[in-house]
Coordinates of C-alpha atoms in Angstrom, one line a residue:
X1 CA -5.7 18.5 0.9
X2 CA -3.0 16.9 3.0
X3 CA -2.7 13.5 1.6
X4 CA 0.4 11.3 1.5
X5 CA 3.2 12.0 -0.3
X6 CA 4.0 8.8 -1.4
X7 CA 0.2 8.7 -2.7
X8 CA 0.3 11.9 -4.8
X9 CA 3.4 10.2 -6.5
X10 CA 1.6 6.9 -7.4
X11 CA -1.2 9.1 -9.4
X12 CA 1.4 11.2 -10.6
X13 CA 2.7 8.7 -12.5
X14 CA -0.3 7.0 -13.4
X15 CA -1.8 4.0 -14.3
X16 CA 0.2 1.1 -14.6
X17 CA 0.8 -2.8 -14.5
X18 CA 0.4 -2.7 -10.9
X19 CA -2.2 0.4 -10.3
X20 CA -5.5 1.2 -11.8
X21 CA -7.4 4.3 -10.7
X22 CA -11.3 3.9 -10.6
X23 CA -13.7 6.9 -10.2
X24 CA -16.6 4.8 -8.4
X25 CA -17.3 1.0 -6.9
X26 CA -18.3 -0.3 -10.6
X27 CA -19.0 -4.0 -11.6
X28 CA -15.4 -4.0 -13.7
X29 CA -13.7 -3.8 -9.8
X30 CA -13.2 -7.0 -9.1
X31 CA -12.2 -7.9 -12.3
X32 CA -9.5 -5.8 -11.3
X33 CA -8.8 -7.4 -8.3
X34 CA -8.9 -10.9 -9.6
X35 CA -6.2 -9.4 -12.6
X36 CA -4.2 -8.5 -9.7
X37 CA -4.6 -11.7 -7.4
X38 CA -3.9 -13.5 -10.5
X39 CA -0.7 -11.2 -12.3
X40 CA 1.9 -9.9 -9.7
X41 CA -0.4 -7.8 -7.1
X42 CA -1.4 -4.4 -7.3
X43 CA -3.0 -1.3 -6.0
X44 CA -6.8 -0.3 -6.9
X45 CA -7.1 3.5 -6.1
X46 CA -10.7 4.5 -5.7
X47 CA -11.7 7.9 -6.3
X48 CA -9.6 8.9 -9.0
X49 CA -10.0 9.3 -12.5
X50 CA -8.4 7.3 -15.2
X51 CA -6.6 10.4 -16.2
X52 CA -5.4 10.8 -12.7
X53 CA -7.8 13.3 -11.5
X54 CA -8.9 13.1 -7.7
X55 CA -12.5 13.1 -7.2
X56 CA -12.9 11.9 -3.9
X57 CA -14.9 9.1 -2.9
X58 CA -16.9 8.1 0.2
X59 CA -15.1 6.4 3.4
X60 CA -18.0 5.8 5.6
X61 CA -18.2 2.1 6.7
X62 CA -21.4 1.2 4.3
X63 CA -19.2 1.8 1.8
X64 CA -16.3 -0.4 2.7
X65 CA -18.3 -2.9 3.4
X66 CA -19.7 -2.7 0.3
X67 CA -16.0 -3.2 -0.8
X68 CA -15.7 -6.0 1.5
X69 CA -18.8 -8.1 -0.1
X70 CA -17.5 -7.4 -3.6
X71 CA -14.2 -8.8 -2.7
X72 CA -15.8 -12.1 -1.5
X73 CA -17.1 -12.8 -4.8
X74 CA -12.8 -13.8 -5.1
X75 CA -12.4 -17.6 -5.2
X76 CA -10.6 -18.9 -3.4
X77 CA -10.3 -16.2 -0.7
X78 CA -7.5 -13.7 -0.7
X79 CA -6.6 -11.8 2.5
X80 CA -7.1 -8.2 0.3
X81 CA -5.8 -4.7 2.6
X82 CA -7.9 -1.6 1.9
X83 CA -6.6 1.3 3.3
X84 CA -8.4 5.0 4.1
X85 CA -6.2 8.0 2.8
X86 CA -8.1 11.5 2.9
X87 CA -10.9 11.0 0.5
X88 CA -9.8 8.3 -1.1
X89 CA -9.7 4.9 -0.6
X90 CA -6.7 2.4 -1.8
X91 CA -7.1 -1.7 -2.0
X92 CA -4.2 -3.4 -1.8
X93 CA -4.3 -6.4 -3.3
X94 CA -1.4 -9.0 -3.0
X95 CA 0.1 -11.3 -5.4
X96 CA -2.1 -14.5 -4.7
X97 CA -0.2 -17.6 -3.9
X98 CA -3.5 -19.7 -5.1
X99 CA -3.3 -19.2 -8.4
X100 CA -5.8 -19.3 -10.5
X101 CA -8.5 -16.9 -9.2
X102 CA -11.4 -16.4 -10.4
X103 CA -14.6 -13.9 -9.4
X104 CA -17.8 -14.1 -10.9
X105 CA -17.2 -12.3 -14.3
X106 CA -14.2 -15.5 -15.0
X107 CA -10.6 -15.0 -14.7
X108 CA -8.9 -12.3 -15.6
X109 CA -4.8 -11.2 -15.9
X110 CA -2.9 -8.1 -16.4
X111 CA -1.5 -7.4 -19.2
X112 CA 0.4 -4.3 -19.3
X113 CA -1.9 -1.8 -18.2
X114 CA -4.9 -3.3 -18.8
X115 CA -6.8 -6.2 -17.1
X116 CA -8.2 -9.1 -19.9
X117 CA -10.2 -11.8 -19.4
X118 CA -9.3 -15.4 -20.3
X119 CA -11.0 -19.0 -20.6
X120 CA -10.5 -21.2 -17.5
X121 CA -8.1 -23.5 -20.0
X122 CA -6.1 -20.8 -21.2
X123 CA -5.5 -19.6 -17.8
X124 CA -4.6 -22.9 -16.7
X125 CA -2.1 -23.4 -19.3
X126 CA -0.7 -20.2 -19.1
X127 CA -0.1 -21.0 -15.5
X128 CA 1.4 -24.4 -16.0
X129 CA 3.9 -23.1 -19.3
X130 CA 4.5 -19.8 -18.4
X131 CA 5.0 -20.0 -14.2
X132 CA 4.5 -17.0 -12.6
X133 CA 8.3 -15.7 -13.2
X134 CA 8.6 -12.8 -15.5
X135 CA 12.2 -12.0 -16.4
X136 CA 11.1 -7.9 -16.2
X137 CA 10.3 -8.1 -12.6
X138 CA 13.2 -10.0 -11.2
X139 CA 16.1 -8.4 -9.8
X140 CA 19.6 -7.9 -11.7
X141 CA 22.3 -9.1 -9.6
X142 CA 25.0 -7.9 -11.4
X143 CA 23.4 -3.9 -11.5
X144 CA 24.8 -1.4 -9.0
X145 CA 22.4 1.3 -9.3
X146 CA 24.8 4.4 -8.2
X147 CA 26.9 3.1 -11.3
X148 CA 24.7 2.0 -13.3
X149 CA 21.8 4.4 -13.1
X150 CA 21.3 6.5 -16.5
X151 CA 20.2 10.0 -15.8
X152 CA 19.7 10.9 -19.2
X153 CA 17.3 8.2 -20.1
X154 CA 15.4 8.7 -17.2
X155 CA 15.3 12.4 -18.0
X156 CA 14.0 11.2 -21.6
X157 CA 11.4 8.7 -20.2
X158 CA 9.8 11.4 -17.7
X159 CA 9.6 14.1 -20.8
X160 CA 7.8 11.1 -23.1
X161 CA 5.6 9.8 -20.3
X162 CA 4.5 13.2 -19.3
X163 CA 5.6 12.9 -15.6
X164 CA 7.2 15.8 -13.9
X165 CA 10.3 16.3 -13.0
X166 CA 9.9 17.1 -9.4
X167 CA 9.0 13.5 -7.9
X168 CA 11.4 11.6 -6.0
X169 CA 13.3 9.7 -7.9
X170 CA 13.9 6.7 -5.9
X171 CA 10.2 6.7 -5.3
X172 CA 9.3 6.9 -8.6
X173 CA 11.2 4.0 -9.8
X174 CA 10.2 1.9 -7.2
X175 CA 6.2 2.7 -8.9
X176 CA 7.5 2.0 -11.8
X177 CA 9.0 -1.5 -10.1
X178 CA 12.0 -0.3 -11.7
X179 CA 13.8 -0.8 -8.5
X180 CA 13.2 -3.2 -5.9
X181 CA 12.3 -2.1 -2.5
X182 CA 16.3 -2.8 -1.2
X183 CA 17.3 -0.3 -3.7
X184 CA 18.3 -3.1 -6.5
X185 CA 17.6 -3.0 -10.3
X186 CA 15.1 -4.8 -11.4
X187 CA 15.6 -6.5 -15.2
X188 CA 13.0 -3.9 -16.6
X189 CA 14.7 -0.9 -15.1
X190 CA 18.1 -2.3 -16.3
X191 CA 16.7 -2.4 -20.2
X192 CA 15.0 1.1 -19.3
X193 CA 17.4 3.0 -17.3
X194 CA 21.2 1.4 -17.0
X195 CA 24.0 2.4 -19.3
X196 CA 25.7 -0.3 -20.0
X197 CA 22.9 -3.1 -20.9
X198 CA 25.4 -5.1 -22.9
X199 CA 27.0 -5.8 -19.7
X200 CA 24.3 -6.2 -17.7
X201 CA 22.0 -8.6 -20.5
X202 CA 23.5 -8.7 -23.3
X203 CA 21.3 -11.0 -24.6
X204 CA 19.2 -7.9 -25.0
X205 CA 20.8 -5.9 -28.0
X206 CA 19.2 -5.7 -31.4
X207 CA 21.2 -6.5 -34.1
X208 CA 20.2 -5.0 -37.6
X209 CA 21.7 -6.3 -40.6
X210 CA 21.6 -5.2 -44.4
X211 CA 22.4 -8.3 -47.1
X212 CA 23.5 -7.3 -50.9
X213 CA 20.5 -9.4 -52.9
X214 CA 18.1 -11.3 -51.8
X215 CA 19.8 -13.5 -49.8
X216 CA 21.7 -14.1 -46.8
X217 CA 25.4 -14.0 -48.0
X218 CA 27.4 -10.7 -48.1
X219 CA 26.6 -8.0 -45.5
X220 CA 26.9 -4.5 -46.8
X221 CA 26.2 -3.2 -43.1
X222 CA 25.6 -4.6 -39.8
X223 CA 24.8 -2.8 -36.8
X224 CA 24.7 -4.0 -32.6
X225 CA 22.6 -1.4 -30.6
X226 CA 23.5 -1.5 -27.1
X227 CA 21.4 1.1 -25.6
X228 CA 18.3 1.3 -23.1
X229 CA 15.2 0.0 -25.1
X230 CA 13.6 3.2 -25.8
X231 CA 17.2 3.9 -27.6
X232 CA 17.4 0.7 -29.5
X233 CA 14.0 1.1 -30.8
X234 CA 14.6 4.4 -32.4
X235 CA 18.0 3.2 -33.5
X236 CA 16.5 -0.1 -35.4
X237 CA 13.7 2.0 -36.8
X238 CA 15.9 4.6 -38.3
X239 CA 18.2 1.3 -39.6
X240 CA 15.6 -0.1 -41.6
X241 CA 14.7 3.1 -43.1
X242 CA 18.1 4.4 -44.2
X243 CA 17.9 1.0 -46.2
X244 CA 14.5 0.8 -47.4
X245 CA 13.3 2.9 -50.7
X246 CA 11.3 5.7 -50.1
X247 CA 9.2 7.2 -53.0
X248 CA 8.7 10.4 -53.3
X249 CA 4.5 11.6 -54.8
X250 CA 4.6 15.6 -55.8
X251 CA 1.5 17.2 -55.5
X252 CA 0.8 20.8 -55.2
X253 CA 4.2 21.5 -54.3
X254 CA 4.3 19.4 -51.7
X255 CA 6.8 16.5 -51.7
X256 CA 5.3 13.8 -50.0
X257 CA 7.0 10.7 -49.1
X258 CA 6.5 7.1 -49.4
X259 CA 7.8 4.6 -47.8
X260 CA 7.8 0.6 -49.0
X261 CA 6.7 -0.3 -45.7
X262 CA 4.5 2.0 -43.3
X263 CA 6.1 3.8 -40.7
X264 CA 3.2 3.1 -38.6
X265 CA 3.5 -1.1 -39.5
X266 CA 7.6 -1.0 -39.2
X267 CA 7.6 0.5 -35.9
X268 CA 5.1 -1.9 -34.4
X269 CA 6.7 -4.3 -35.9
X270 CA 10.1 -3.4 -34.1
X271 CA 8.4 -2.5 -30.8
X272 CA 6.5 -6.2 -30.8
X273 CA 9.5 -7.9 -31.1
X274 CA 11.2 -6.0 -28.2
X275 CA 8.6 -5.6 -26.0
X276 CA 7.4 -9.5 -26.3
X277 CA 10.9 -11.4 -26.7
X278 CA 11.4 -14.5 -24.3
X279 CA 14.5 -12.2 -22.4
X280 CA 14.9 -15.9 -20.4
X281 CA 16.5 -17.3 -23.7
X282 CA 19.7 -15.9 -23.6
X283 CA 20.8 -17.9 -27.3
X284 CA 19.2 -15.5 -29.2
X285 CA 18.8 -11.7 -30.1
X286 CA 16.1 -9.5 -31.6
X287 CA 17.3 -10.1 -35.2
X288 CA 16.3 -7.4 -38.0
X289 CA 17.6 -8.1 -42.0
X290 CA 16.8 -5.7 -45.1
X291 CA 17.3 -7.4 -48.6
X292 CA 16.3 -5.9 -51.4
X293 CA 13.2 -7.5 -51.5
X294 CA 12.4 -7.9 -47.8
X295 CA 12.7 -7.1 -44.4
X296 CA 12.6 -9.9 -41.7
X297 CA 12.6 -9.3 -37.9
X298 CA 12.1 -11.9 -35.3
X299 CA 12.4 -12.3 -32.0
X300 CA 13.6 -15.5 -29.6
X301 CA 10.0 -17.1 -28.0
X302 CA 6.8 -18.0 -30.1
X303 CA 3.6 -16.9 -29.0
X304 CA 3.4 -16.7 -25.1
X305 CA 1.5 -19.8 -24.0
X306 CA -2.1 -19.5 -23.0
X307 CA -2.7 -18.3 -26.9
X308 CA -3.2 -20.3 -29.5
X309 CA -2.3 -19.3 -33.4
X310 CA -6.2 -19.3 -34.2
X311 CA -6.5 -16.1 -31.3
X312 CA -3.6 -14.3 -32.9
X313 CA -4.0 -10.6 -33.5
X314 CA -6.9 -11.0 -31.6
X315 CA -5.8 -11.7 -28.0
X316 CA -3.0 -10.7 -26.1
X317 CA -0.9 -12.1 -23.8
X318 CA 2.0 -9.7 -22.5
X319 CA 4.8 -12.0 -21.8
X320 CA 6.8 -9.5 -20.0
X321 CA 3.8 -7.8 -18.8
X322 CA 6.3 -4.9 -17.1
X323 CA 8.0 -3.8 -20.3
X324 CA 4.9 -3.6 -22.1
X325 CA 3.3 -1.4 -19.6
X326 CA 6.5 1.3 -19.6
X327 CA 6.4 1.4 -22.9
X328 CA 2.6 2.1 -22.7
X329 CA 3.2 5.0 -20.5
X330 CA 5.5 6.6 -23.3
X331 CA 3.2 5.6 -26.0
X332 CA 5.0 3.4 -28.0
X333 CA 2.8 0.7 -27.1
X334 CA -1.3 2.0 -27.4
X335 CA -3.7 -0.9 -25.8
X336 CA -1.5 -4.1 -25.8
X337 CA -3.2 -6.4 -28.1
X338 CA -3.8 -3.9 -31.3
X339 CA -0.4 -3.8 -32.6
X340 CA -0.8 -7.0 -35.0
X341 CA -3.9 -5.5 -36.2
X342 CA -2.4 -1.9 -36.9
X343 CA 0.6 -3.7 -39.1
X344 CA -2.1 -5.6 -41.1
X345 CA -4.1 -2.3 -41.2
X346 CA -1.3 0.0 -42.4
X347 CA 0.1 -2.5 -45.2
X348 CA -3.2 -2.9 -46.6
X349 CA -3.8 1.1 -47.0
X350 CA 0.1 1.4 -48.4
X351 CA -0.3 -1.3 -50.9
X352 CA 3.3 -1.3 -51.4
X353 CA 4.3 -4.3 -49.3
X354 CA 2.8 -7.4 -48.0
X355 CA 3.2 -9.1 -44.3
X356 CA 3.7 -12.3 -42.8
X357 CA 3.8 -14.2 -39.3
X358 CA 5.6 -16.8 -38.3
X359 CA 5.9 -18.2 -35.2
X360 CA 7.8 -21.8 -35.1
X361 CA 11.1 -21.6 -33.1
X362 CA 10.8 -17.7 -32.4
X363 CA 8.4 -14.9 -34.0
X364 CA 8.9 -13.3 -37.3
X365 CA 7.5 -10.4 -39.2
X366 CA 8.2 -10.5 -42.9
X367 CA 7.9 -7.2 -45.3
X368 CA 8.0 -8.2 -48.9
X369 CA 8.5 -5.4 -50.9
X370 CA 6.1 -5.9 -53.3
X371 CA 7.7 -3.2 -56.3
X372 CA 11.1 -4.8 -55.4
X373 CA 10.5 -7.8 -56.5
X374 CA 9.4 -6.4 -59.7
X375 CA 12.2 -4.4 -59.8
X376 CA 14.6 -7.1 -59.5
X377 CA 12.4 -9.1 -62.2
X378 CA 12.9 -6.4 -64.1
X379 CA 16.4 -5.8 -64.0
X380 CA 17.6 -9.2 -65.0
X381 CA 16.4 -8.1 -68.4
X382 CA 18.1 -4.8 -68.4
X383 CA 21.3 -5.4 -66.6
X384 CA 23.8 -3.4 -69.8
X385 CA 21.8 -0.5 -69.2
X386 CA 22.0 -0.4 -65.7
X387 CA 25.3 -1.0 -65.7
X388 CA 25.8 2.4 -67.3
X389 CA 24.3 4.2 -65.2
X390 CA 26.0 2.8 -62.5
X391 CA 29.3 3.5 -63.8
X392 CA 27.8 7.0 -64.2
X393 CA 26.6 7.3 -60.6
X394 CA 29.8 6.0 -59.2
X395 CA 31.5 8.8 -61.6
X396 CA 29.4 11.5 -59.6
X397 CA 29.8 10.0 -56.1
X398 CA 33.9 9.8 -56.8
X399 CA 33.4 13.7 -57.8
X400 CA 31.2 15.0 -54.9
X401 CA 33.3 12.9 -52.0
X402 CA 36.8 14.4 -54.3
X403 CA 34.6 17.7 -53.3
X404 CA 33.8 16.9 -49.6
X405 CA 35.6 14.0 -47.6
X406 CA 32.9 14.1 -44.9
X407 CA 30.0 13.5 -47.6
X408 CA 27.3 10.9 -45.8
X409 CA 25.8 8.0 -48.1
X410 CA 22.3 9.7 -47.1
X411 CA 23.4 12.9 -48.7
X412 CA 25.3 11.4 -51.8
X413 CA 21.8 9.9 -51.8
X414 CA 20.1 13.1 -52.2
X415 CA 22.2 14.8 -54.5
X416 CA 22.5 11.7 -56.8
X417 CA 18.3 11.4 -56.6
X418 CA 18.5 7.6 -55.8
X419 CA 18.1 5.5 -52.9
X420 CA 20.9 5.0 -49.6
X421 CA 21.2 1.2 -50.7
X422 CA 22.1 1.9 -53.6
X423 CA 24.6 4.2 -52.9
X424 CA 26.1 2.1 -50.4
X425 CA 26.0 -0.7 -53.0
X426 CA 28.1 2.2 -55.3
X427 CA 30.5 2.8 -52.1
X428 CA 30.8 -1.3 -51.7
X429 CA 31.7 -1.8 -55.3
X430 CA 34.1 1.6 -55.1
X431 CA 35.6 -0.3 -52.1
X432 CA 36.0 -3.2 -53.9
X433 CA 37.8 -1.7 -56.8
X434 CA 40.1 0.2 -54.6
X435 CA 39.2 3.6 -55.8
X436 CA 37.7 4.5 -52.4
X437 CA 38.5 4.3 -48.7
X438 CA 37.4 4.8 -45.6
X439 CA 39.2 6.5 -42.6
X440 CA 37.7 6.0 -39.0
X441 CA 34.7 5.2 -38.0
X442 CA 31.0 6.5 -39.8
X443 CA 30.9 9.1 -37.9
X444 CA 33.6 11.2 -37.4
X445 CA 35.4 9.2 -40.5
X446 CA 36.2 10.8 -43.9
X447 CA 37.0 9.3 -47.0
X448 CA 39.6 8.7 -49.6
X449 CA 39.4 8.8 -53.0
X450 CA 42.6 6.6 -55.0
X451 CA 42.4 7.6 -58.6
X452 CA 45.5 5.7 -59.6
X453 CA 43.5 2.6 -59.4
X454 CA 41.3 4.1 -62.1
X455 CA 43.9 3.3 -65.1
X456 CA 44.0 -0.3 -63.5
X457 CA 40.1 -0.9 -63.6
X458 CA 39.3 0.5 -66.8

C-alpha cells in the first residue's frame, strides 16, 4: 500500500491531543470535530483503529458527502479540509477562531487525548478565564534545538511510548507539536526533550524538601531536580520514598513491603501536580515536603477554570492539555480525569494514611501518616528509652562507616533494620556533634569519622 510517508508516521505514533483515529463514520465524529474546532485543531483519521490499525475505509463521494452533512451539524460554520489518502480518509480540522462551537451532542474540548463534553457555562467561562493560550504549545524563544535537543530523553520517551525508532525524527516531533513547523521548540518539547530546562524555564524544577519534626524549621535534606519531566518525576518519586517508612509484612517467605503511602496514590499525586501546574506563573515551583507525619505537594494554579470544587475528581480539565497527552502516551497519565479518584482509591485500600485537597492560592495534596502520628504520640512518653537506642544505633553507624567510608544512609538503613529518616536524623545529630563528616558530594563523597570528639561529648 503506497501511502504517504508523512501519514504512516502520524499512526505510528498514535493517538494524541491533536489526532484521533476512527474505524467508521460513528455519531461520536463530530464530537470530535467540535473538540478540535474548540481546543487547538486537529486531525481525524478515518479508517484506522484506535490501536493504530489500518482498516481502510470507503472514498467514494456518497461517503464524503455523508462527511460533509455531518460536519454541518458545527455551529457556527467552520471551513473543515478532508483529504483522500489511499484508503483512508483524513479531516483536517482547524483551530476555530469562533470560539465556542458547538454540534448537536453540546460542546466538547480536548483534553489530552480524549475529547469531553462540557455545559455551555463552563465552556464559556473556561473561554473567558483560561484564553485559548496554553503555555505547552507556545514556542521557546530562548531554545536552539541543535543545542539544546536531548537525545537521550528522546531515546527514553520512544522506548516508554512504544514508538520505533526508525521514524524521522524531526517529523516525529513536529506530531508530537514538540517542535514548531520553523524548526523551534515548543514549551512542551523543552520540559520533554532539552537538557538544560533550568535555563530554558526554570520555573519548571521540582524542589523536594525533608523537615526534622513536624514542622517547617530545619531541613535535613533538600533537593532541586532540573531534568526533563519524565526525569523529575522519577527523581521526586524516589525522594519521597527514601524518606517515607516502609513496613515490611512476612508471609510465606516472602517479604513484602509496605509503604505509608501507596505507590500507586504518591505517584499520581506527583504526576498531577506536574502535569496540571499553571507553567504561566513563573513565582512558584512544584513544591514537595516530607515531615514525619506528612507529606505535602502542591503546585502554583488552583483548579483550571471551567471546574468548579463540587465537579472535582469527577471532571477534568487539562490545563496544559499537550503535557498531559505526552505523558498519556508513556503511560504515566491513564484517561485524564481518574487520577484524583485512584489516590482516594489506593489510600482507602492501604489504610495507612489519609489524603486531603486543597486548592486556595495553588493545589495541594496532603499525606498524613496515620501510624506517625501515633508514633510521635507515643514517643513523647518514651523519650529515655529511645534515647538509648539511639545512642546505640549511632554506636553501630560510627562502626560500619569506620568499616566502609562509602556506606549510603539507605544501606546503613538496612543493616541497622530501621528507616532512611532515621538514619539521616543519626548522621544529622553525628554531624552536629562533630564525630562525623562528610567529604564531596552524595555521590561520589565518603565520610569521616572524628573520634577525638567522642571524649568531648560524653
Amino acid at each position: 500500500m503506497s501511502m504517504n510517508n508523512w501519514i504512516e508516521e502520524i499512526i505510528e505514533a498514535g493517538e494524541g491531543y491533536h489526532i484521533e483515529f476512527k474505524e467508521s463514520l460513528d455519531k461520536s465524529f463530530i464530537e470530535e470535530v467540535c473538540a478540535f474546532a474548540n481546543s487547538s485543531g486537529g486531525k481525524v483519521i478515518l479508517g484506522v483503529s484506535d490501536k493504530g490499525i489500518i482498516k481502510g475505509i470507503n472514498t467514494d463521494n456518497n461517503f464524503r458527502s455523508r462527511i460533509q452533512d455531518s460536519l454541518r451539524q458545527l455551529q457556527p460554520n467552520l471551513n473543515v479540509g478532508i483529504e483522500i489518502k489511499d484508503n483512508l480518509i483524513i479531516v483536517d480540522v482547524p483551530d476555530g477562531n469562533d470560539k465556542p462551537y458547538a454540534c448537536s451532542r453540546g460542546f466538547f474540548i480536548r483534553n489530552g487525548a480524549n475529547s469531553q463534553k462540557l455545559t455551555r457555562n463552563e465552556i464559556i467561562e473556561f473561554f473567558q478565564k483560561e484564553g485559548r493560550v496554553h503555555f505547552d504549545e507556545l514556542k521557546n524563544d530562548k531554545a536552539v534545538f541543535e543545542s539544546d535537543f536531548d537525545e537521550k530523553a528522546f531515546e527514553n520517551f520512544l522506548n516508554l511510548a512504544g514508538i520505533t525508532h526508525s521514524i524521522d525524527r524531526m517529523s516525529l516531533m513536529r506530531n508530537l507539536d514538540c517542535i514548531t513547523d520553523d524548526g523551534k521548540f515548543t514549551n512542551a518539547g523543552v520540559l520533554f526533550f532539552a537538557r538544560d530546562i533550568d535555563f530554558l524555564l526554570n520555573h519548571a524544577i521540582v524542589v523536594c524538601v525533608l523537615y526534622k519534626g513536624t514542622e517547617k524549621v530545619n531541613i535535613l535534606d533538600k533537593k532541586d531536580f532540573k531534568g526533563n519531566i519524565v526525569e523529575n518525576i522519577n527523581n521526586a518519586i524516589l525522594f519521597v520514598k527514601r524518606h517515607t517508612n516502609v513496613q515490611y509484612k512476612i508471609e510465606k517467605l516472602q517479604r513484602e513491603e509496605i509503604p505509608d503511602i501507596p505507590d500507586v496514590a504518591l505517584r499520581e499525586a506527583i504526576i498531577n501536580a506536574i502535569c496540571h501546574r499553571d507553567y504561566f506563573d513563573k513565582s512558584g515551583n512544584v513544591l514537595i515536603e516530607v515531615f514525619d507525619d506528612r507529606v505535602e505537594i502542591s503546585n502554583p494554579g488552583g483548579l483550571p477554570s471551567g471546574l468548579k470544587p463540587s465537579d472535582f475528581g469527577r471532571k477534568s480539565v487539562a490545563r496544559n492539555p499537550l503535557i498531559a497527552s505526552l505523558l498519556n502516551r508513556i503511560n504515566y497519565i491513564e484517561k485524564v480525569g481518574t487520577g484524583i479518584n485512584r489516590i482516594k482509591q489506593a489510600v482507602a485500600e492501604n489504610e495507612r494514611s489519609s489524603v486531603e485537597f486543597s486548592f486556595d492560592s495553588g493545589f495541594s495534596v496532603i499525606f498524613r501518616r496515620l501510624k506517625a502520628i501515633s508514633e510521635i504520640e507515643l514517643s513523647e512518653g518514651s523519650e529515655k528509652s529511645s534515647e538509648k537506642s539511639s545512642e546505640k544505633s549511632s554506636e553501630k553507624i560510627l562502626h560500619f562507616i569506620s568499616e566502609n567510608k562509602y556506606i549510603s544512609a539507605q544501606e546503613l538503613a538496612t543493616l541497622l533494620g530501621i528507616s532512611s529518616r532515621a538514619v539521616e536524623k543519626q548522621i544529622a545529630n553525628l554531624k552536629d556533634k562533630g564525630l562525623l563528616k562528610r567529604i564531596g558530594p552524595d555521590k561520589g563523597g565518603y565520610w569521616e569519622v572524628n573520634l577525638e570528639n567522642r571524649e568531648l561529648n560524653s
